[in-house]
PDB file of C-alpha atoms in Angstrom:
ATOM      1  CA  MET A   1       2.144  53.980  90.791  1.00 47.00           C
ATOM      2  CA  GLU A   2       5.412  53.966  89.727  1.00 61.00           C
ATOM      3  CA  ILE A   3       5.773  50.134  88.239  1.00 60.00           C
ATOM      4  CA  LYS A   4       2.719  51.698  85.549  1.00 68.00           C
ATOM      5  CA  LEU A   5       4.689  54.231  85.244  1.00 62.00           C
ATOM      6  CA  LEU A   6       7.973  52.326  83.616  1.00 61.00           C
ATOM      7  CA  THR A   7       5.838  50.286  81.752  1.00 81.00           C
ATOM      8  CA  LYS A   8       4.127  52.910  80.355  1.00 84.00           C
ATOM      9  CA  THR A   9       7.701  54.392  79.417  1.00 85.00           C
ATOM     10  CA  LEU A  10       8.958  51.052  78.483  1.00 87.00           C
ATOM     11  CA  ILE A  11       6.345  50.605  76.515  1.00 89.00           C
ATOM     12  CA  ASN A  12       6.527  54.838  74.701  1.00 90.00           C
ATOM     13  CA  SER A  13      10.461  53.698  74.470  1.00 90.00           C
ATOM     14  CA  ILE A  14       9.770  50.635  71.828  1.00 93.00           C
ATOM     15  CA  ARG A  15       6.806  51.971  70.194  1.00 94.00           C
ATOM     16  CA  ARG A  16       9.254  54.567  69.297  1.00 93.00           C
ATOM     17  CA  LYS A  17      11.641  52.340  68.053  1.00 94.00           C
ATOM     18  CA  VAL A  18       8.888  50.406  65.856  1.00 96.00           C
ATOM     19  CA  LEU A  19       8.506  53.270  64.369  1.00 96.00           C
ATOM     20  CA  GLU A  20      11.854  54.294  63.583  1.00 95.00           C
ATOM     21  CA  ILE A  21      12.491  51.237  62.227  1.00 97.00           C
ATOM     22  CA  LYS A  22       9.427  50.842  59.714  1.00 97.00           C
ATOM     23  CA  GLY A  23      10.316  54.081  58.492  1.00 97.00           C
ATOM     24  CA  ASP A  24       7.310  55.043  55.586  1.00 97.00           C
ATOM     25  CA  LYS A  25       6.628  51.332  54.480  1.00 97.00           C
ATOM     26  CA  SER A  26       3.268  50.066  54.792  1.00 98.00           C
ATOM     27  CA  TYR A  27       3.086  47.967  58.082  1.00 98.00           C
ATOM     28  CA  GLU A  28       2.336  44.737  55.682  1.00 98.00           C
ATOM     29  CA  ALA A  29       5.681  45.783  53.271  1.00 98.00           C
ATOM     30  CA  PHE A  30       7.251  46.295  56.626  1.00 98.00           C
ATOM     31  CA  ALA A  31       6.341  42.867  58.289  1.00 98.00           C
ATOM     32  CA  GLN A  32       7.145  40.949  54.652  1.00 98.00           C
ATOM     33  CA  GLU A  33      10.457  42.620  54.907  1.00 98.00           C
ATOM     34  CA  ILE A  34      10.681  41.613  58.745  1.00 98.00           C
ATOM     35  CA  LYS A  35       9.887  37.490  57.243  1.00 98.00           C
ATOM     36  CA  THR A  36      12.383  37.880  53.764  1.00 98.00           C
ATOM     37  CA  LYS A  37      15.066  39.574  56.183  1.00 97.00           C
ATOM     38  CA  THR A  38      15.149  37.704  59.318  1.00 97.00           C
ATOM     39  CA  GLY A  39      13.164  34.039  58.301  1.00 98.00           C
ATOM     40  CA  GLN A  40      10.974  34.844  61.270  1.00 97.00           C
ATOM     41  CA  SER A  41       7.195  36.230  60.993  1.00 97.00           C
ATOM     42  CA  ILE A  42       5.732  39.128  63.057  1.00 97.00           C
ATOM     43  CA  HIS A  43       1.526  39.269  62.074  1.00 97.00           C
ATOM     44  CA  TYR A  44       1.526  43.524  60.154  1.00 98.00           C
ATOM     45  CA  THR A  45      -0.968  43.954  62.916  1.00 98.00           C
ATOM     46  CA  SER A  46       1.194  42.831  65.607  1.00 97.00           C
ATOM     47  CA  LEU A  47       3.400  45.918  64.627  1.00 97.00           C
ATOM     48  CA  GLN A  48       0.482  47.878  63.594  1.00 97.00           C
ATOM     49  CA  LYS A  49      -0.539  47.290  67.500  1.00 96.00           C
ATOM     50  CA  ILE A  50       3.283  47.490  68.997  1.00 95.00           C
ATOM     51  CA  ALA A  51       3.673  51.151  67.112  1.00 94.00           C
ATOM     52  CA  THR A  52       0.244  52.868  68.522  1.00 92.00           C
ATOM     53  CA  GLY A  53       1.033  51.177  71.851  1.00 89.00           C
ATOM     54  CA  ASP A  54      -1.970  48.957  71.934  1.00 92.00           C
ATOM     55  CA  ARG A  55       0.280  45.434  72.359  1.00 92.00           C
ATOM     56  CA  VAL A  56       3.637  45.174  74.840  1.00 90.00           C
ATOM     57  CA  PRO A  57       5.432  43.009  71.836  1.00 92.00           C
ATOM     58  CA  SER A  58       6.930  39.764  73.044  1.00 92.00           C
ATOM     59  CA  LEU A  59      10.813  39.340  73.928  1.00 92.00           C
ATOM     60  CA  GLU A  60      10.554  36.929  71.065  1.00 95.00           C
ATOM     61  CA  MET A  61       9.206  39.505  69.448  1.00 96.00           C
ATOM     62  CA  LEU A  62      12.142  42.895  69.999  1.00 95.00           C
ATOM     63  CA  SER A  63      14.428  39.631  69.004  1.00 96.00           C
ATOM     64  CA  ILE A  64      13.354  39.284  65.293  1.00 97.00           C
ATOM     65  CA  LEU A  65      13.251  43.213  65.197  1.00 97.00           C
ATOM     66  CA  ALA A  66      16.656  43.874  66.448  1.00 97.00           C
ATOM     67  CA  GLU A  67      18.089  41.295  63.770  1.00 97.00           C
ATOM     68  CA  TYR A  68      16.307  42.774  61.127  1.00 98.00           C
ATOM     69  CA  ALA A  69      17.249  46.167  62.098  1.00 97.00           C
ATOM     70  CA  GLY A  70      20.541  45.219  62.296  1.00 97.00           C
ATOM     71  CA  ILE A  71      20.484  46.848  66.297  1.00 95.00           C
ATOM     72  CA  ASP A  72      21.252  45.673  69.856  1.00 92.00           C
ATOM     73  CA  PHE A  73      18.109  44.159  71.885  1.00 87.00           C
ATOM     74  CA  LYS A  74      19.062  47.176  74.237  1.00 88.00           C
ATOM     75  CA  GLU A  75      18.155  50.295  72.043  1.00 90.00           C
ATOM     76  CA  PHE A  76      14.338  49.368  72.154  1.00 89.00           C
ATOM     77  CA  PHE A  77      14.821  50.907  75.817  1.00 84.00           C
ATOM     78  CA  GLU A  78      17.702  53.757  75.050  1.00 79.00           C
ATOM     79  CA  SER A  79      15.154  56.608  75.296  1.00 69.00           C
ATOM     80  CA  VAL A  80      14.122  55.283  79.358  1.00 70.00           C
ATOM     81  CA  ASN A  81      16.100  56.691  82.254  1.00 65.00           C
ATOM     82  CA  LEU A  82      16.434  52.962  83.755  1.00 53.00           C
ATOM     83  CA  SER A  83      17.934  52.531  87.285  1.00 51.00           C
ATOM     84  CA  SER A  84      21.012  50.686  87.153  1.00 44.00           C
ATOM     85  CA  GLU A  85      19.376  47.589  88.819  1.00 41.00           C
ATOM     86  CA  THR A  86      16.763  47.461  85.822  1.00 47.00           C
ATOM     87  CA  SER A  87      19.329  48.667  83.362  1.00 48.00           C
ATOM     88  CA  GLY A  88      20.897  45.398  84.429  1.00 47.00           C
ATOM     89  CA  VAL A  89      18.155  43.102  83.417  1.00 46.00           C
ATOM     90  CA  VAL A  90      18.222  44.879  79.908  1.00 49.00           C
ATOM     91  CA  LYS A  91      21.522  44.291  79.441  1.00 50.00           C
ATOM     92  CA  ASN A  92      21.501  40.487  80.276  1.00 49.00           C
ATOM     93  CA  LEU A  93      18.444  40.130  78.246  1.00 49.00           C
ATOM     94  CA  SER A  94      20.072  41.264  75.297  1.00 49.00           C
ATOM     95  CA  ALA A  95      23.238  39.373  75.989  1.00 52.00           C
ATOM     96  CA  ASP A  96      21.059  35.694  75.364  1.00 50.00           C
TER      97      ASP A  96
END
């Protein structure tokens, strides 16, 4: 039960951050800007599914989005109250 709640909380945190980064752009324009700025592609339907909570993004996708937005990887998880053990995992991922 705790894992399910943590997963839902993480997905919601990521979803909110992606919507914040996207702003009022269409998903197609957002995907094109990501490609232009980073040289990496994320299909616009993937971005839409992440933003609606219907898809969990890969770490690679989060890394591309962080690069695009000029933010630290861990900002996708800032609204989540993580235990110190889980927080360490996120910290280690963002250092890669």
